[in-house]
Structures are given as C-alpha cells and as structure tokens.
Amino acid sequence: MGTAIDLFLLAALGAFAAAWWRERRAGAAAARSYADEFSRQRARREAELAEQVRRTAALFDRMVEGVVVLDTAGAVLHANRSAGELFGFSPPATGRALLEVVRHHEVAAVVARLAREPEVLDHEIRFEGSGAARFLQVNALALRDGQGRNDGALLVFHDVSRLRQLEAIRQEFVANVSHELRTPLSLIKGAVETLLDGGKEDPVTLGRFLDIIDRHTERLTLLINDLLLLSTLESGRIRLSLEPVPLRAAAQEVMDDFHERARARGVSLVNDIPVAVVGKADPDRLRQVLANLIDNAIKYGRADGAMAVSARALEPGWIEVAVADDGAGIPPEAQPRIFERFYRVDKARSRDQGGTGLGLAIVKHVVQAHGGDVRIASAPGEGTTFYFTLPNAGA
Ligand code: ADP
C-alpha cells in the first residue's frame, strides 16, 4: 500500500516537476522574445532619432539665413553654414566666443540688449568690406528654460545687401529721370515766359523760341517713349513676334532713315551684310536695336568718317551682327558701364545730340529677350564696334 502511495506521490511530483519545467521554459522563451522585441524597437527608435537629427542638421545647414545659438555664457553652441559664410568662419565653432567668430561689435551689442529685452527685431548692420558695403538684418531672441531662467540666445542673420543695392539703383533711377525731365521742361518754360513777356511781338524771337520749344518737346517725347519701352522690357512683359528677317534689307531700311543725319556729319554708311543672312527676330524690335547702334555710330563716330554694318554665321544656330565706326572710341573704364541706364561717357555731348542715355540699355534688353548677347570692342582713337548675336533662321 505504502508503495502504491509512494508511487502515486512520485508520479504526481514528476508531473508537477514536468509542468513546472515546461512553464519555466515557456516563461524563459517569452522573456527572451520580449527582450528581442524590446531591443528591435529600441534600435528602430534610435535609427529614427538619428535620421531626424541628421535631417534637422541638414535643414539647419541649408537655411539661407545664418543661425547662431549661444549658450548661457554667451559662447557659440551651434552655428550653421550660412552663418559661417556670412562672417567668414568654419562652423560648428562650438565653444568659441561670439565676438571671436562674428568679429562685429554691433552683433555683441544686440546680444547685450537681450539681458533687458526678450527680443531684438530687424536690427540692420552695415559691413564695410573690401568690396561694396554689405547689409545684414539681425533678429535675436533670448532663450528661457521652464523656470524662466537664461538659457542662451538665438541669432538669425539675413543678408539684405541685394535688396539695399536694388533700392539704391531705384533711387538713383528716379533721381536721373527727374533730372532728365526737368532740364527740357525748364527750357520750355523759359522760352514760353520770354514769349509771354513780349518776345512774341518780334518775329525773329518768336521763331527762335518756338524752335527751342519744339526741340525740347521732341526730346521729352523721345525720353518718355524710351522709358516706357525700357520698363516693358525690364518687366519681362515683352511679347516678341519672331519671324525670319533678312538682315541686309532690315539694316538698309534703318540706314535709309538715317541718311540725312549721316550726310549732315559727312559719315558714309556701308552695308556689308551678305544677302543670305536671315535672323529669327521680332522685326520691329530688331529695327530699334539697329537704329540705336547706327544712330550712335553716326553721332559718336568721326565726322566725315564711315560706319559699317556686317554679319556672319556663328556657331550653329546663331548669327553675329557688328556695327562699327571709326570715332574716338570708348575708354576701357567706361566700357563695363556703357549699357547702364543714363550712363554717358560725355554727358554734354550726348545731350547736345539729343540722346536720352537709354539707347544701349534698350539694345541690351531687346537682344537678351531674343536669347542673344551684346559686347563691345573699342579702344580710344580706334573706333568702336558693337556686336550682338541673334538666332539664325537659316540654320
Ligand atoms: P545716348 O542717348 O547718350 O547716345 P546710349 O545709351 O545710346 O545713350 O549710349 C550711352 C553712351 O555711350 C553715350 O552717351 C556715349 O557716351 C557712349 N557711346 C555709345 N555709342 C558710342 C560709340 N559708337 N562711340 C563712342 N561712344 C559711344
């Protein structure tokens, strides 16, 4: 009996042990798979976080604005690539003093203001470098931790030099236009006053002053037409009606229009363009280009000299047209500026000849609207040749 009980107990114990053992193995396996899953998830999160940090760092570096983050002691914590380019240092510059990297006391003064003000907005700094002056707009923000304690500062720098440059050009343009309009207007006004003061009674005076009024009214009309054309060209609103234009005939028409003017200066006009050269152009605009260049060649060329127009096929698809004179030439220092609005080498001479100072600016815009380019070859005393390129309708 005792043996049977013993056997039973033994069997029960065995079954219990086996069950316990199975349970334990299952528990261990579950624990193992839980640990595996946990480490897989952790690795995934770490990879995601690393990717996020990488993306944020790339974004930070690619920002157009220069960004500098300062720590509580005012040293650099982070600086992006744009900041490095603006101030000429190599980021990250971590741990370096702000002044050491930006080398501009006004930036340090902006940071000092953050002790009293939460932010400094749109503060503009002017840099006098080796080239043209540069302008930086600074926005600074004092950083605070959860308890409102100083946690450093964030500085964002925006390069507004181009904007300031454009503003200066616009202001100069407005001043130039006003000046150009005022000169003929005051001459017209003076002539009218003289006539009203009794001048009209004398037929000679009357004729002389009416002539002044006529010339300067004409000048104002030319100026306003050129200004309107230039503004259309510059706004990009110009619509070109491109068609094949035989260049020899186009140049001849313009030369015929200038025949009288050329004769008055004793300038002979030579058309050297081969008949076969055909450009792809807007005929009216091309006529303006040729008219401005031929007019200049007659005005600034040598009296009793010669002006010649020629053309040749360039690389496939392009034609180069040349307008050459044998005048005094353009000094090398003036050549880079010659296509600017109102730029003249000799102001008095240009105005005397009725020039608006806008002709070459118009030439450049029209040629560029056709996809071409303009260049000059000139030396003092050796005449001037203006070259411009046009699409070739024949190729
Ligand atoms: P403008 O109405 O004064 O002629 P442009 O824009 O046509 O204006 O020309 C600008 C300036 O370039 C002229 O005032 C002149 O000083 C110079 N220039 C233009 N063409 C010639 C040329 N063929 N030879 C010498 N100087 C020239």
mmCIF file of N, CA and C and ligand atoms in Angstrom, residues 219 226 292-301 323-331 334 337-347 349-351 353-363 376 378 383-386, ligand 1:
data_model
loop_
_atom_site.group_PDB
_atom_site.id
_atom_site.type_symbol
_atom_site.label_atom_id
_atom_site.label_comp_id
_atom_site.label_asym_id
_atom_site.label_seq_id
_atom_site.Cartn_x
_atom_site.Cartn_y
_atom_site.Cartn_z
ATOM 1 N N ARG A 219 12.352 116.125 -77.435
ATOM 2 C CA ARG A 219 13.267 115.412 -76.530
ATOM 3 C C ARG A 219 12.503 114.719 -75.397
ATOM 4 N N ASP A 226 11.251 106.058 -74.648
ATOM 5 C CA ASP A 226 12.336 105.132 -74.264
ATOM 6 C C ASP A 226 12.105 104.569 -72.868
ATOM 7 N N ASN A 292 19.375 102.258 -82.809
ATOM 8 C CA ASN A 292 20.166 102.836 -81.707
ATOM 9 C C ASN A 292 21.660 102.736 -81.996
ATOM 10 N N LEU A 293 22.096 101.577 -82.506
ATOM 11 C CA LEU A 293 23.535 101.399 -82.746
ATOM 12 C C LEU A 293 24.019 102.254 -83.922
ATOM 13 N N ILE A 294 23.201 102.315 -84.978
ATOM 14 C CA ILE A 294 23.614 103.101 -86.153
ATOM 15 C C ILE A 294 23.583 104.593 -85.807
ATOM 16 N N ASP A 295 22.564 105.006 -85.053
ATOM 17 C CA ASP A 295 22.470 106.409 -84.610
ATOM 18 C C ASP A 295 23.718 106.786 -83.795
ATOM 19 N N ASN A 296 24.101 105.893 -82.847
ATOM 20 C CA ASN A 296 25.302 106.164 -82.042
ATOM 21 C C ASN A 296 26.555 106.241 -82.908
ATOM 22 N N ALA A 297 26.642 105.310 -83.875
ATOM 23 C CA ALA A 297 27.837 105.275 -84.730
ATOM 24 C C ALA A 297 27.951 106.588 -85.519
ATOM 25 N N ILE A 298 26.795 107.133 -85.926
ATOM 26 C CA ILE A 298 26.833 108.410 -86.666
ATOM 27 C C ILE A 298 27.171 109.560 -85.706
ATOM 28 N N LYS A 299 26.518 109.538 -84.517
ATOM 29 C CA LYS A 299 26.706 110.636 -83.538
ATOM 30 C C LYS A 299 28.125 110.688 -82.986
ATOM 31 N N TYR A 300 28.631 109.498 -82.576
ATOM 32 C CA TYR A 300 29.927 109.469 -81.874
ATOM 33 C C TYR A 300 31.081 109.046 -82.780
ATOM 34 N N GLY A 301 30.743 108.691 -84.029
ATOM 35 C CA GLY A 301 31.804 108.324 -84.975
ATOM 36 C C GLY A 301 32.519 109.583 -85.458
ATOM 37 N N VAL A 323 28.239 96.481 -85.709
ATOM 38 C CA VAL A 323 28.053 97.869 -86.157
ATOM 39 C C VAL A 323 29.335 98.604 -85.764
ATOM 40 N N ALA A 324 30.106 99.010 -86.770
ATOM 41 C CA ALA A 324 31.440 99.572 -86.491
ATOM 42 C C ALA A 324 31.537 101.023 -86.933
ATOM 43 N N ASP A 325 32.236 101.832 -86.108
ATOM 44 C CA ASP A 325 32.507 103.211 -86.524
ATOM 45 C C ASP A 325 33.993 103.487 -86.377
ATOM 46 N N ASP A 326 34.425 104.661 -86.840
ATOM 47 C CA ASP A 326 35.845 104.999 -86.743
ATOM 48 C C ASP A 326 36.016 106.260 -85.884
ATOM 49 N N GLY A 327 35.208 106.316 -84.813
ATOM 50 C CA GLY A 327 35.216 107.504 -83.956
ATOM 51 C C GLY A 327 36.276 107.451 -82.863
ATOM 52 N N ALA A 328 36.018 108.231 -81.803
ATOM 53 C CA ALA A 328 37.003 108.394 -80.735
ATOM 54 C C ALA A 328 37.114 107.155 -79.838
ATOM 55 N N GLY A 329 36.156 106.238 -79.952
ATOM 56 C CA GLY A 329 36.207 105.026 -79.117
ATOM 57 C C GLY A 329 35.659 105.274 -77.718
ATOM 58 N N ILE A 330 35.569 104.194 -76.960
ATOM 59 C CA ILE A 330 35.045 104.282 -75.581
ATOM 60 C C ILE A 330 36.166 103.866 -74.638
ATOM 61 N N PRO A 331 36.507 104.724 -73.661
ATOM 62 C CA PRO A 331 37.612 104.379 -72.744
ATOM 63 C C PRO A 331 37.338 103.050 -72.029
ATOM 64 N N ALA A 334 35.076 102.934 -69.025
ATOM 65 C CA ALA A 334 33.644 103.227 -69.226
ATOM 66 C C ALA A 334 32.905 102.030 -69.824
ATOM 67 N N ARG A 337 30.222 99.959 -68.016
ATOM 68 C CA ARG A 337 29.028 100.679 -67.569
ATOM 69 C C ARG A 337 28.153 101.176 -68.724
ATOM 70 N N ILE A 338 28.617 100.959 -69.936
ATOM 71 C CA ILE A 338 28.003 101.606 -71.093
ATOM 72 C C ILE A 338 26.534 101.204 -71.321
ATOM 73 N N PHE A 339 26.137 100.011 -70.818
ATOM 74 C CA PHE A 339 24.755 99.557 -71.030
ATOM 75 C C PHE A 339 23.830 99.957 -69.874
ATOM 76 N N GLU A 340 24.371 100.696 -68.888
ATOM 77 C CA GLU A 340 23.525 101.141 -67.770
ATOM 78 C C GLU A 340 22.626 102.274 -68.232
ATOM 79 N N ARG A 341 21.437 102.341 -67.616
ATOM 80 C CA ARG A 341 20.524 103.428 -67.961
ATOM 81 C C ARG A 341 21.151 104.768 -67.590
ATOM 82 N N PHE A 342 21.105 105.718 -68.490
ATOM 83 C CA PHE A 342 21.591 107.093 -68.307
ATOM 84 C C PHE A 342 23.105 107.226 -68.177
ATOM 85 N N TYR A 343 23.824 106.138 -68.387
ATOM 86 C CA TYR A 343 25.285 106.286 -68.321
ATOM 87 C C TYR A 343 25.776 106.870 -69.647
ATOM 88 N N ARG A 344 26.537 107.928 -69.546
ATOM 89 C CA ARG A 344 27.120 108.540 -70.749
ATOM 90 C C ARG A 344 28.577 108.836 -70.482
ATOM 91 N N VAL A 345 29.406 108.651 -71.508
ATOM 92 C CA VAL A 345 30.826 108.963 -71.337
ATOM 93 C C VAL A 345 30.971 110.491 -71.302
ATOM 94 N N ASP A 346 30.296 111.135 -72.237
ATOM 95 C CA ASP A 346 30.370 112.593 -72.302
ATOM 96 C C ASP A 346 28.932 113.128 -72.256
ATOM 97 N N LYS A 347 28.529 113.548 -71.051
ATOM 98 C CA LYS A 347 27.117 113.939 -70.827
ATOM 99 C C LYS A 347 26.684 115.050 -71.767
ATOM 100 N N ARG A 349 27.894 116.098 -74.584
ATOM 101 C CA ARG A 349 27.836 115.740 -75.993
ATOM 102 C C ARG A 349 26.583 114.910 -76.291
ATOM 103 N N SER A 350 26.299 113.942 -75.391
ATOM 104 C CA SER A 350 25.126 113.096 -75.594
ATOM 105 C C SER A 350 23.858 113.950 -75.632
ATOM 106 N N ARG A 351 23.728 114.893 -74.665
ATOM 107 C CA ARG A 351 22.507 115.711 -74.609
ATOM 108 C C ARG A 351 22.417 116.626 -75.819
ATOM 109 N N GLN A 353 23.390 116.067 -78.682
ATOM 110 C CA GLN A 353 22.997 115.284 -79.861
ATOM 111 C C GLN A 353 21.592 114.726 -79.710
ATOM 112 N N GLY A 354 20.912 115.096 -78.609
ATOM 113 C CA GLY A 354 19.528 114.642 -78.422
ATOM 114 C C GLY A 354 19.420 113.238 -77.853
ATOM 115 N N GLY A 355 20.525 112.706 -77.311
ATOM 116 C CA GLY A 355 20.498 111.342 -76.759
ATOM 117 C C GLY A 355 19.734 111.299 -75.442
ATOM 118 N N THR A 356 19.070 110.160 -75.204
ATOM 119 C CA THR A 356 18.335 110.012 -73.943
ATOM 120 C C THR A 356 19.183 109.286 -72.904
ATOM 121 N N GLY A 357 20.278 108.672 -73.340
ATOM 122 C CA GLY A 357 21.104 107.902 -72.405
ATOM 123 C C GLY A 357 20.509 106.532 -72.134
ATOM 124 N N LEU A 358 19.468 106.170 -72.890
ATOM 125 C CA LEU A 358 18.787 104.889 -72.656
ATOM 126 C C LEU A 358 18.964 103.916 -73.819
ATOM 127 N N GLY A 359 19.522 104.414 -74.937
ATOM 128 C CA GLY A 359 19.607 103.611 -76.159
ATOM 129 C C GLY A 359 20.280 102.264 -75.961
ATOM 130 N N LEU A 360 21.450 102.248 -75.344
ATOM 131 C CA LEU A 360 22.188 100.981 -75.208
ATOM 132 C C LEU A 360 21.533 100.043 -74.194
ATOM 133 N N ALA A 361 20.864 100.621 -73.181
ATOM 134 C CA ALA A 361 20.143 99.769 -72.220
ATOM 135 C C ALA A 361 19.027 99.042 -72.969
ATOM 136 N N ILE A 362 18.364 99.755 -73.883
ATOM 137 C CA ILE A 362 17.290 99.139 -74.683
ATOM 138 C C ILE A 362 17.877 98.055 -75.599
ATOM 139 N N VAL A 363 19.003 98.375 -76.242
ATOM 140 C CA VAL A 363 19.659 97.400 -77.131
ATOM 141 C C VAL A 363 19.920 96.098 -76.369
ATOM 142 N N ILE A 376 31.223 94.842 -76.723
ATOM 143 C CA ILE A 376 31.856 95.976 -77.400
ATOM 144 C C ILE A 376 33.320 95.639 -77.631
ATOM 145 N N SER A 378 36.413 98.204 -78.382
ATOM 146 C CA SER A 378 36.714 99.616 -78.616
ATOM 147 C C SER A 378 38.014 99.992 -77.932
ATOM 148 N N GLY A 383 38.077 103.779 -82.822
ATOM 149 C CA GLY A 383 36.699 103.460 -83.184
ATOM 150 C C GLY A 383 36.061 102.445 -82.251
ATOM 151 N N THR A 384 34.793 102.162 -82.510
ATOM 152 C CA THR A 384 34.032 101.245 -81.658
ATOM 153 C C THR A 384 33.256 100.281 -82.542
ATOM 154 N N THR A 385 33.217 99.014 -82.127
ATOM 155 C CA THR A 385 32.334 98.055 -82.802
ATOM 156 C C THR A 385 31.445 97.420 -81.743
ATOM 157 N N PHE A 386 30.133 97.500 -81.984
ATOM 158 C CA PHE A 386 29.170 96.803 -81.129
ATOM 159 C C PHE A 386 28.800 95.506 -81.835
HETATM 160 P P1 ADP B 1 22.840 108.265 -75.713
HETATM 161 O O1 ADP B 1 21.422 108.627 -75.869
HETATM 162 O O2 ADP B 1 23.584 109.157 -74.776
HETATM 163 O O3 ADP B 1 23.534 108.065 -77.006
HETATM 164 P P2 ADP B 1 23.235 105.415 -75.326
HETATM 165 O O4 ADP B 1 22.718 104.508 -74.268
HETATM 166 O O5 ADP B 1 22.905 105.083 -76.729
HETATM 167 O O6 ADP B 1 22.777 106.870 -74.936
HETATM 168 O O7 ADP B 1 24.823 105.455 -75.192
HETATM 169 C C1 ADP B 1 25.380 105.685 -73.932
HETATM 170 C C2 ADP B 1 26.719 106.389 -74.064
HETATM 171 O O8 ADP B 1 27.658 105.512 -74.662
HETATM 172 C C3 ADP B 1 26.707 107.596 -74.954
HETATM 173 O O9 ADP B 1 26.319 108.751 -74.234
HETATM 174 C C4 ADP B 1 28.167 107.678 -75.407
HETATM 175 O O10 ADP B 1 28.906 108.347 -74.417
HETATM 176 C C5 ADP B 1 28.603 106.223 -75.440
HETATM 177 N N1 ADP B 1 28.572 105.636 -76.796
HETATM 178 C C6 ADP B 1 27.571 104.922 -77.349
HETATM 179 N N2 ADP B 1 27.893 104.520 -78.595
HETATM 180 C C7 ADP B 1 29.117 105.002 -78.845
HETATM 181 C C8 ADP B 1 30.013 104.925 -79.967
HETATM 182 N N3 ADP B 1 29.685 104.289 -81.097
HETATM 183 N N4 ADP B 1 31.230 105.537 -79.845
HETATM 184 C C9 ADP B 1 31.559 106.177 -78.720
HETATM 185 N N5 ADP B 1 30.782 106.284 -77.634
HETATM 186 C C10 ADP B 1 29.576 105.708 -77.696
#
